[in-house]
CSV table of C-alpha atoms and ligand atoms in Angstrom, one decimal:
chain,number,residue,atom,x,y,z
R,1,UNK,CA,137.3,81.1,97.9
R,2,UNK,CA,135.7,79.9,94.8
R,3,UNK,CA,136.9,81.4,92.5
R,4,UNK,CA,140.3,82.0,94.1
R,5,UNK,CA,140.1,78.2,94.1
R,6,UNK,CA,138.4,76.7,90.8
R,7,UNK,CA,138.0,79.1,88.6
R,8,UNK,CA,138.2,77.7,85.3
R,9,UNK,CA,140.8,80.0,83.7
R,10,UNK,CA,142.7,80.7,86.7
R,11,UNK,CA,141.4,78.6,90.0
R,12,UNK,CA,144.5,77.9,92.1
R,13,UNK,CA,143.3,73.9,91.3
R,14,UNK,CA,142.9,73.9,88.1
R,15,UNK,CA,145.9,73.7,86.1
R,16,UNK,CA,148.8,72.4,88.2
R,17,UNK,CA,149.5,70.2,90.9
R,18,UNK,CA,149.9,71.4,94.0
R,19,UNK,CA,150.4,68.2,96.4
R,20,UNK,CA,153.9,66.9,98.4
R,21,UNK,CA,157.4,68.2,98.6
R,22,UNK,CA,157.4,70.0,95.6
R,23,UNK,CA,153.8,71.6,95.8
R,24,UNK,CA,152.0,73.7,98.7
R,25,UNK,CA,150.8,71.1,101.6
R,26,UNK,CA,151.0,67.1,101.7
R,27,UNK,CA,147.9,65.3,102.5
R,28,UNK,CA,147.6,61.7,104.6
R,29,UNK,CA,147.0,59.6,101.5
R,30,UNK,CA,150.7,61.3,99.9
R,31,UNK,CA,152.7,60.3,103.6
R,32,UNK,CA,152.0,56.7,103.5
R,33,UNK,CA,149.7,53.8,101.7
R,34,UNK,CA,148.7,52.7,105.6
R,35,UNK,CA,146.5,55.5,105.7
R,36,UNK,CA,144.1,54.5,102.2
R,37,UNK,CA,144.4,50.8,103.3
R,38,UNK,CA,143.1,51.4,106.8
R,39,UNK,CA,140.0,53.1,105.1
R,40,UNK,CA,139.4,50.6,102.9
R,41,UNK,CA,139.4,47.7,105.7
R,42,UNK,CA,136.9,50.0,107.3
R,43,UNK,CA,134.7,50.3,104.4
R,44,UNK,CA,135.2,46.6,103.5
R,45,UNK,CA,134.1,45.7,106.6
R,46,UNK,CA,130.7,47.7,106.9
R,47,UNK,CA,130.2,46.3,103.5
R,48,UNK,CA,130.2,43.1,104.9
R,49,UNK,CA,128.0,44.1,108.3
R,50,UNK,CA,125.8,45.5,105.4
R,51,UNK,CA,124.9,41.8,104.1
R,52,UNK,CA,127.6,42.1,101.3
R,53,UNK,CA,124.7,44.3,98.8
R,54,UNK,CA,125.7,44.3,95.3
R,55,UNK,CA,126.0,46.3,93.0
R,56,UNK,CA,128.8,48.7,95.1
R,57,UNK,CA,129.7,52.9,94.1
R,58,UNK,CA,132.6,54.1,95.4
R,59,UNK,CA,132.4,57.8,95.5
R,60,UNK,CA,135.2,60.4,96.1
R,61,UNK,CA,134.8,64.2,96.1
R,62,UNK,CA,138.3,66.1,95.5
R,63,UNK,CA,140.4,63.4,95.1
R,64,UNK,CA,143.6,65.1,94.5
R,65,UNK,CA,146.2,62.6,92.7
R,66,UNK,CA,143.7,59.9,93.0
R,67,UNK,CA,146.3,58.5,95.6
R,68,UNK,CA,144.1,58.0,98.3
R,69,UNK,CA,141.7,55.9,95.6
R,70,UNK,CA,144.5,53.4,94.4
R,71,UNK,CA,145.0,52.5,98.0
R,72,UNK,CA,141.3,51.6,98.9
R,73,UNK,CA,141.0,49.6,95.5
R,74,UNK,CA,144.1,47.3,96.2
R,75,UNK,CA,142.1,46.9,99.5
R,76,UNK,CA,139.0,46.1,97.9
R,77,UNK,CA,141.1,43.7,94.9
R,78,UNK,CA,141.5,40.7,97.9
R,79,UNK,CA,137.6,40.3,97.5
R,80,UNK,CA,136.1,39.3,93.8
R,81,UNK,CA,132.7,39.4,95.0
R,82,UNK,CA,133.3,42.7,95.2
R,83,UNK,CA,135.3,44.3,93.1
R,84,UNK,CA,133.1,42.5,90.5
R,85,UNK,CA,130.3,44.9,90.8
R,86,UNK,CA,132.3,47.8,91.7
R,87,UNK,CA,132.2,51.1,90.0
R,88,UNK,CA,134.0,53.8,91.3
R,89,UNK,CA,133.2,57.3,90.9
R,90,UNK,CA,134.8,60.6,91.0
R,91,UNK,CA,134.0,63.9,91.9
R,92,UNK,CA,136.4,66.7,90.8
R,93,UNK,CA,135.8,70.2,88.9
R,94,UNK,CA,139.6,70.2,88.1
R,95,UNK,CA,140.4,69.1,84.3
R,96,UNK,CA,144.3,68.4,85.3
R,97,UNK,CA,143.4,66.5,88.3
R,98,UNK,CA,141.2,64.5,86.8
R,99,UNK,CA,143.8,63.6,84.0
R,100,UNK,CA,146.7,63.1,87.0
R,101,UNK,CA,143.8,60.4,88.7
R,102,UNK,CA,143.3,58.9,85.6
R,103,UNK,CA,147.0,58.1,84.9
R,104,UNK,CA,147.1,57.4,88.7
R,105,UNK,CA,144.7,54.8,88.6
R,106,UNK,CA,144.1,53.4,84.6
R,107,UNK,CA,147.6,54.4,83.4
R,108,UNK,CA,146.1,56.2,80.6
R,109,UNK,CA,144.8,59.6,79.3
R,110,UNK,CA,142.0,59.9,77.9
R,111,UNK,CA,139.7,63.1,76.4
R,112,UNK,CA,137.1,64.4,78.7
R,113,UNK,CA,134.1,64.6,76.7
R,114,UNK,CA,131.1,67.5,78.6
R,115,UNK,CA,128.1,66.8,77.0
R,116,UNK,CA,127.0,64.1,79.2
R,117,UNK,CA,126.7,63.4,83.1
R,118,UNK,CA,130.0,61.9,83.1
R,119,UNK,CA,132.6,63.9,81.7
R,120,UNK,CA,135.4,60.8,81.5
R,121,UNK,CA,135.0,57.6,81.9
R,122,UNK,CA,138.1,54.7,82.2
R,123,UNK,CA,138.8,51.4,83.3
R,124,UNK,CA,141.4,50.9,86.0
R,125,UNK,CA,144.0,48.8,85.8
R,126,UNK,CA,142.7,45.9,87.7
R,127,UNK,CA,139.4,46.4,85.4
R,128,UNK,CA,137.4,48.7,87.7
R,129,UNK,CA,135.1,50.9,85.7
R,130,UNK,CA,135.8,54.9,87.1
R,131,UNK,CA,133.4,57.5,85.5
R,132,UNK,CA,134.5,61.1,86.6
R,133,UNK,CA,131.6,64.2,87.6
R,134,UNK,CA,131.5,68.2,87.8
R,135,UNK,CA,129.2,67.5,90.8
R,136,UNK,CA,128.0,64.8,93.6
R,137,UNK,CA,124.2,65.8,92.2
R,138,UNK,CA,125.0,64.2,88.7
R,139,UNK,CA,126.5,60.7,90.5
R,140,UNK,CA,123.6,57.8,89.9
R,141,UNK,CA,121.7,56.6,92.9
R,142,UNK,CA,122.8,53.3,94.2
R,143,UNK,CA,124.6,51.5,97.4
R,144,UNK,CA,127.6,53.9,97.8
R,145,UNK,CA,130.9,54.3,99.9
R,146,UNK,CA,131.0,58.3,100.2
R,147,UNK,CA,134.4,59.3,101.3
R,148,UNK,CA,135.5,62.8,101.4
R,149,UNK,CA,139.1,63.6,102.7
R,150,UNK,CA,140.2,67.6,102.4
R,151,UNK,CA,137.0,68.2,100.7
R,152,UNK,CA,134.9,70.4,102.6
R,153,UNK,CA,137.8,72.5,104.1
R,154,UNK,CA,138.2,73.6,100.2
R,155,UNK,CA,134.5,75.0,99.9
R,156,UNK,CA,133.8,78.9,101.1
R,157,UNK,CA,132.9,80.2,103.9
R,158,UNK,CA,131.0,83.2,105.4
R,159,UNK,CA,133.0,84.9,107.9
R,160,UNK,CA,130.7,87.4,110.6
R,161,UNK,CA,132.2,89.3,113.4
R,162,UNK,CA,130.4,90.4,116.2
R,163,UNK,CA,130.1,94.6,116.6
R,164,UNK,CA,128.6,96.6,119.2
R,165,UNK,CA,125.9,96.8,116.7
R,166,UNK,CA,125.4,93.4,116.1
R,167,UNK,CA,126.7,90.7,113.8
R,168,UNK,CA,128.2,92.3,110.4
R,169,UNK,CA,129.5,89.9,107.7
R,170,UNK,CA,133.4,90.3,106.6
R,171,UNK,CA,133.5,90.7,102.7
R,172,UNK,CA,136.7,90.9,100.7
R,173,UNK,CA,136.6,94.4,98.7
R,174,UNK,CA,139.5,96.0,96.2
R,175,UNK,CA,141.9,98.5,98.2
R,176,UNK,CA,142.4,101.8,96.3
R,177,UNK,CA,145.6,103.2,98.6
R,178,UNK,CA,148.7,102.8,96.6
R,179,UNK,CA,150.3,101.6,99.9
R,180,UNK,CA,148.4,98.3,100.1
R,181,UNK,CA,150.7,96.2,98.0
R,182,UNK,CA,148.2,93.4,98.1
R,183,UNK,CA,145.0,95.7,96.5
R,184,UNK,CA,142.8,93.7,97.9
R,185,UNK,CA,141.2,94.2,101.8
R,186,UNK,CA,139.0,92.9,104.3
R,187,UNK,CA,135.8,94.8,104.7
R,188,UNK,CA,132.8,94.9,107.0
R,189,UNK,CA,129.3,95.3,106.2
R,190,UNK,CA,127.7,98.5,107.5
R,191,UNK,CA,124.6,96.6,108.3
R,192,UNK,CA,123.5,92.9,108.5
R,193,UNK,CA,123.8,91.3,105.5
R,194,UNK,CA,121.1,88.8,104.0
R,195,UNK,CA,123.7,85.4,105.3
R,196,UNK,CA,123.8,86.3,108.9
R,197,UNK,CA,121.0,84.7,108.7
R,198,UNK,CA,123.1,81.5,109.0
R,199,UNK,CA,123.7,82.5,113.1
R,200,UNK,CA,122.6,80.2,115.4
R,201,UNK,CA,121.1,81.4,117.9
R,202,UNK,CA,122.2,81.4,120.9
R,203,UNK,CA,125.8,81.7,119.2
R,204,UNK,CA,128.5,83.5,121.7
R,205,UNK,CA,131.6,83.3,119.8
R,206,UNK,CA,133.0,86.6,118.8
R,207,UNK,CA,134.2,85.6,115.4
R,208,UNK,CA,132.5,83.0,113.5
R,209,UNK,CA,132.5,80.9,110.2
R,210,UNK,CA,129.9,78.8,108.2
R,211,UNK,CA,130.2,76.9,104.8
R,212,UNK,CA,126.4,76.7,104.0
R,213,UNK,CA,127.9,74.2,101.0
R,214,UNK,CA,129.3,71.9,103.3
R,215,UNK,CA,126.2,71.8,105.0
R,216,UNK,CA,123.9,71.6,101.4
R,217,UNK,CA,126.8,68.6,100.5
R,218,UNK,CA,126.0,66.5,104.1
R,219,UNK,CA,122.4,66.6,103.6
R,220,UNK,CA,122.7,65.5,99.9
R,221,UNK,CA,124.6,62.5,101.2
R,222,UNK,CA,122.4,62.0,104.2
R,223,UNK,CA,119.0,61.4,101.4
R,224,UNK,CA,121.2,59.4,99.4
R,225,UNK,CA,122.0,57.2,102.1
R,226,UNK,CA,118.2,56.7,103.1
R,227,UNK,CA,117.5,56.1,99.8
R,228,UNK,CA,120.0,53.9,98.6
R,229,UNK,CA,121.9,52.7,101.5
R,230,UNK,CA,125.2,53.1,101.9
R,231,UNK,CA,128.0,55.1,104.3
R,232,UNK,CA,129.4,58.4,104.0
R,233,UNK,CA,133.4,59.0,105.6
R,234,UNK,CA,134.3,62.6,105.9
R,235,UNK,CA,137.7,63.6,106.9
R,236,UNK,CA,139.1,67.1,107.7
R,237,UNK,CA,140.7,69.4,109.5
R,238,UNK,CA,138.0,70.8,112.2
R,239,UNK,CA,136.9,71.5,115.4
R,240,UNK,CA,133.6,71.3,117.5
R,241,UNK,CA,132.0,75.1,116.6
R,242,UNK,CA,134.3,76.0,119.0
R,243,UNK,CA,136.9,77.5,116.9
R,244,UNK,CA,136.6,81.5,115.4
R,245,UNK,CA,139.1,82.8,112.6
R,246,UNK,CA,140.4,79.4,110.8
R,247,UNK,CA,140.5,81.2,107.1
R,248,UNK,CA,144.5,80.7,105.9
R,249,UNK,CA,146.2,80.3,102.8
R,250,UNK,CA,149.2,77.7,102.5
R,251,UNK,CA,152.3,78.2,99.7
R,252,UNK,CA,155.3,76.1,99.8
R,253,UNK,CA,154.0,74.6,102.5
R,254,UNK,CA,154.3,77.8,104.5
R,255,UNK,CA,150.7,80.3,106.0
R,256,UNK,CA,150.9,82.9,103.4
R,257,UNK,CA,148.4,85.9,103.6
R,258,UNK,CA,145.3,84.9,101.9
R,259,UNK,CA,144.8,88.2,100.0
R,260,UNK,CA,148.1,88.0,98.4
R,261,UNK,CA,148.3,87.1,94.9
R,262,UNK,CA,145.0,84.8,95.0
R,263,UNK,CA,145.0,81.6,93.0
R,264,UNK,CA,148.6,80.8,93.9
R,265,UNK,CA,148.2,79.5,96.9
R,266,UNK,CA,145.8,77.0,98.7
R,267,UNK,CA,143.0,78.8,101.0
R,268,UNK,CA,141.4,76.7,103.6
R,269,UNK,CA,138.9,77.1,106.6
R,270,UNK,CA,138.7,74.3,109.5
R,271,UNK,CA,135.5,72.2,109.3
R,272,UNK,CA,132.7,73.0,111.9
R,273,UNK,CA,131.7,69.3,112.7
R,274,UNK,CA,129.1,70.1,114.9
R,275,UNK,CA,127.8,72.3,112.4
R,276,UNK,CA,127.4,69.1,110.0
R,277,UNK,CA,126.2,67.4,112.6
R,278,UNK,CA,123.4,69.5,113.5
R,279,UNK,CA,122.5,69.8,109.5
R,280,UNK,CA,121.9,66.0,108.9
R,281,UNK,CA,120.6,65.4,112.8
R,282,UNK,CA,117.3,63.1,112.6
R,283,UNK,CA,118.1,62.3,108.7
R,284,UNK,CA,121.5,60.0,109.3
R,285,UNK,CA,122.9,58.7,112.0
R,286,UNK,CA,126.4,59.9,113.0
R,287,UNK,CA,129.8,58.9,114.7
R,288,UNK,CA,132.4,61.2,116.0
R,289,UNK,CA,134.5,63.1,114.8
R,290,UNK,CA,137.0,61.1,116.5
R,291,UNK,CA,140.7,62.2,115.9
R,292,UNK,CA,143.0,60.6,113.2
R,293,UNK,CA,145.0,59.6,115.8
R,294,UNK,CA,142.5,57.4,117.8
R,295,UNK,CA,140.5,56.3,114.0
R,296,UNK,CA,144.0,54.8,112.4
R,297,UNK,CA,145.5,53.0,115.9
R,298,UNK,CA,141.9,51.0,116.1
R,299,UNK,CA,141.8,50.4,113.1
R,300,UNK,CA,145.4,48.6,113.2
R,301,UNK,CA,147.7,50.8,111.7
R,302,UNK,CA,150.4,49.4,114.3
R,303,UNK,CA,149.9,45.7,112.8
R,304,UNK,CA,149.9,47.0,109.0
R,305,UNK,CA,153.2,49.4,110.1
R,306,UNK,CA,154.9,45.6,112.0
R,307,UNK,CA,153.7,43.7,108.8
R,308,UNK,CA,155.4,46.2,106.4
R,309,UNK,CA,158.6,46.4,108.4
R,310,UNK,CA,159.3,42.5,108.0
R,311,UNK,CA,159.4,42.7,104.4
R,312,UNK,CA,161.0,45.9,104.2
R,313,UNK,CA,164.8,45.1,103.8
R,314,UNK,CA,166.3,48.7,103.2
R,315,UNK,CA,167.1,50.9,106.5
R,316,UNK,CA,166.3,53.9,104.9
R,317,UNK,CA,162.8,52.8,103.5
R,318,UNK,CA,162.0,51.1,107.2
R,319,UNK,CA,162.9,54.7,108.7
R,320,UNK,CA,160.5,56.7,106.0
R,321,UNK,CA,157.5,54.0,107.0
R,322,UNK,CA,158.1,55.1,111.2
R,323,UNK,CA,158.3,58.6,110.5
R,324,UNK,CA,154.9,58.6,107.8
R,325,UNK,CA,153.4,57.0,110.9
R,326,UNK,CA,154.0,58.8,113.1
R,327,UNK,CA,153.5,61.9,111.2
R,328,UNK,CA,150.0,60.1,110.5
R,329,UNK,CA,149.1,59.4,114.2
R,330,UNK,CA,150.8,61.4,116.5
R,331,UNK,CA,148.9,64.1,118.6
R,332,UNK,CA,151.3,66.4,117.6
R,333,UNK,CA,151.4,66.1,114.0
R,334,UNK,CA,148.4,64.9,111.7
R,335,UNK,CA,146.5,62.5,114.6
R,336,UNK,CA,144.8,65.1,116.6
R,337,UNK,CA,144.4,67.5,114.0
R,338,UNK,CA,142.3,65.9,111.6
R,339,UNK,CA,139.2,64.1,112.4
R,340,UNK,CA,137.1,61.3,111.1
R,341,UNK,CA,133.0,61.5,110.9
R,342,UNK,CA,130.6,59.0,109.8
R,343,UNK,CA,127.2,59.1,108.5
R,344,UNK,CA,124.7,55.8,108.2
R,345,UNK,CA,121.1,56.1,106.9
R,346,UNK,CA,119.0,56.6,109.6
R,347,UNK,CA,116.8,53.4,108.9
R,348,UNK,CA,120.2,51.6,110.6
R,349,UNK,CA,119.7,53.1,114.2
R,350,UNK,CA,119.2,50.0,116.0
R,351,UNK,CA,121.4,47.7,114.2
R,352,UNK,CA,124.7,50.5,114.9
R,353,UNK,CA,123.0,50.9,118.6
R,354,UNK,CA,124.2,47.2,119.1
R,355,UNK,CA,126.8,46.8,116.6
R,356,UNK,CA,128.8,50.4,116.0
R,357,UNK,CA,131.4,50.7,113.4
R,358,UNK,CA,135.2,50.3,114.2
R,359,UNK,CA,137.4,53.3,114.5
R,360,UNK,CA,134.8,55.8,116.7
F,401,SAM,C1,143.0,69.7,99.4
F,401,SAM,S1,142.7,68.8,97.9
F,401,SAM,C2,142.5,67.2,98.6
F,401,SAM,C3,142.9,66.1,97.7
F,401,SAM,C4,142.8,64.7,98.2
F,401,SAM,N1,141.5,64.4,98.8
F,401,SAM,C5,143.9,64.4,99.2
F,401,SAM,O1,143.6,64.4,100.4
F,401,SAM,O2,145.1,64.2,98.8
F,401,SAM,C6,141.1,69.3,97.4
F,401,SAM,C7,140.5,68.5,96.2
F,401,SAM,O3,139.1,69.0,96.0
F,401,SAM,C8,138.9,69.4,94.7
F,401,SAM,N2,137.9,70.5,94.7
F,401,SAM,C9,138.1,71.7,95.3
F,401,SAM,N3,136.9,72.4,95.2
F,401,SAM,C10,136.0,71.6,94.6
F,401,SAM,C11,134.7,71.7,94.2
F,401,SAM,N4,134.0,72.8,94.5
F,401,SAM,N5,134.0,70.6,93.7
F,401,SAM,C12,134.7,69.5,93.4
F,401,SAM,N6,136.0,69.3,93.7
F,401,SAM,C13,136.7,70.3,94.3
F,401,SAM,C14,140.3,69.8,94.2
F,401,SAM,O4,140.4,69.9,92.8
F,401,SAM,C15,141.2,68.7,94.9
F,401,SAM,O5,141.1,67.5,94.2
């Protein structure tokens, strides 16, 4: 998955863009503004639960266009105090996407210059300084808003089966027959291999997936949040360790086998929440996942929907804002789907006992 997926000559991210109508899958932040602007009331409101601590990082890993970004900061632009000592920074290993966030959110390119921490830094157009990194390790320590939307989904996974002779791991190996017109085929190990150590035990599922990187990434966050303060948002597609086989590749917004022609179309795996869950358990303190659905209604998409609707005048633009939300919220569409999780730094217990945050 990563190389199929970032490789730097050939990484199916790396060179193009591959978002909306015209690319291979649309995200939440590309179907409507209401879904950014609901996140940053969120995080502007635990800001202010948190005493209002200044100076503020805003940190997003894979953030695609940089759509999802512009939304929060117009959020954030009501409130000088703090977009004063705001500094937001990005995560992303792709050089094009990083120049398509830049124009997104500064209006400009700029050269990206490897030698140091950051590779680009800008200013966006509202004056925010954005510094851009290869890796969350290289971000400085401070107060932070982690958010991480269709992140994790993108990192690889270890995929076991269980055998009558126990688990085996499924590896992707070449295929020599001249009647496999992919030349590439799924393989398992004759014995166990070294990453089955990553079972739980206990585990009954017959077919199983774990991203130890996901995992590595959570409890990174979790010590930066002890340390620093601050709150983490991840949101995914996932399930509750309950699902098997998730691993699918999506072109032109069609399932497209995942061995077939690698690096031209998006490859995915659902998150395991409860798998991130049990990595950070006793070093943060989590909410949910609660489902899109449930997240964006409490946090008043129906009142931001009403508000945009009165000053929309067009029928046509006033029908493209009720079918982004309900493409957004309903169960059968992106609401139940996709789930949001939360992580606080653990020193908070008592104070989210009493006071949780909104949405979960
Ligand atoms: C599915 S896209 C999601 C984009 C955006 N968050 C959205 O929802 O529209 C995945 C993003 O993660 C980035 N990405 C993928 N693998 C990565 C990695 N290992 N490290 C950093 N960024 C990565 C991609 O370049 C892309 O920006």
């Amino acid at each position: 998955m990563r190389e199929v997926l970032v490789n730097p000559q050939a990484g199916y991210y790396m060179h193009r863009d591959v978002f909306g109508q015209a690319g291979d899958f649309t995200t939440s932040p590309e179907v409507s503004q209401m879904f950014g602007e609901m996140i940053g009331v969120w995080m502007l409101n635990e800001w202010f639960k948190a005493g209002m601590p200044q100076p503020v990082q805003l940190v997003e890993t894979g953030p695609g266009r940089g759509t999802l970004m512009s939304d929060i900061i117009r959020v954030f632009s009501k409130y000088n105090e703090l977009i004063e000592s705001l500094h937001v920074r990005l995560v992303e290993v792709s050089p094009h996407l990083a120049r398509v966030q830049e124009e997104c959110l500064c209006g400009t390119s700029t050269a990206s210059n490897w030698t140091g921490d950051a590779f680009k830094t800008s200013t966006s157009r509202n004056g925010i300084p954005i510094s851009w990194y290869r890796d969350i390790q290289l971000v400085p320590k401070a107060f932070s808003f982690f958010l991480a939307h269709e992140f994790l989904d993108a990192l690889p996974v270890h995929k076991f089966q269980r055998t009558e002779s126990g688990w085996r791991e499924i590896l992707v190996d070449i295929c020599e027959s001249p009647d496999s017109p992919l030349h590439l085929k799924m393989v398992l190990t004759p014995s166990r291999s070294p990453a089955t150590m990553l079972i739980p035990e206990g585990e009954e599922r017959k077919h199983l997936e774990i991203c130890p990187q996901a995992g590595v990434f959570v409890e990174h966050l979790a010590e930066r949040l002890e340390e620093s303060g601050g709150v983490s948002l991840i949101v995914d597609y996932g399930h509750m360790g309950e699902k098997e086989d998730t691993f699918r590749a999506f072109k032109n917004h069609q399932l497209h086998d995942p061995l077939s022609l690698p690096g031209s179309a998006d490859l995915t795996a659902d998150v395991d929440f409860e798998y991130l869950r049990r990595c950070v358990e006793g070093k943060a303190y989590t909410f949910g996942p609660v489902s899109q659905g449930k997240y964006l209604t409490s946090m008043g998409i129906g009142v931001r929907l009403r508000k945009l609707l009165e000053v929309t005048r067009d029928r046509k633009e006033a029908e493209n804002l009720l079918s982004a939300y309900d493409m957004l919220v309903s169960p059968q569409k992106m609401g139940e789907r996709f789930k949001f999780f939360a992580m606080f730094p653990k020193a908070m217990t008592q104070l989210l006992e009493s006071n949780p945050p909104a949405g979960f």
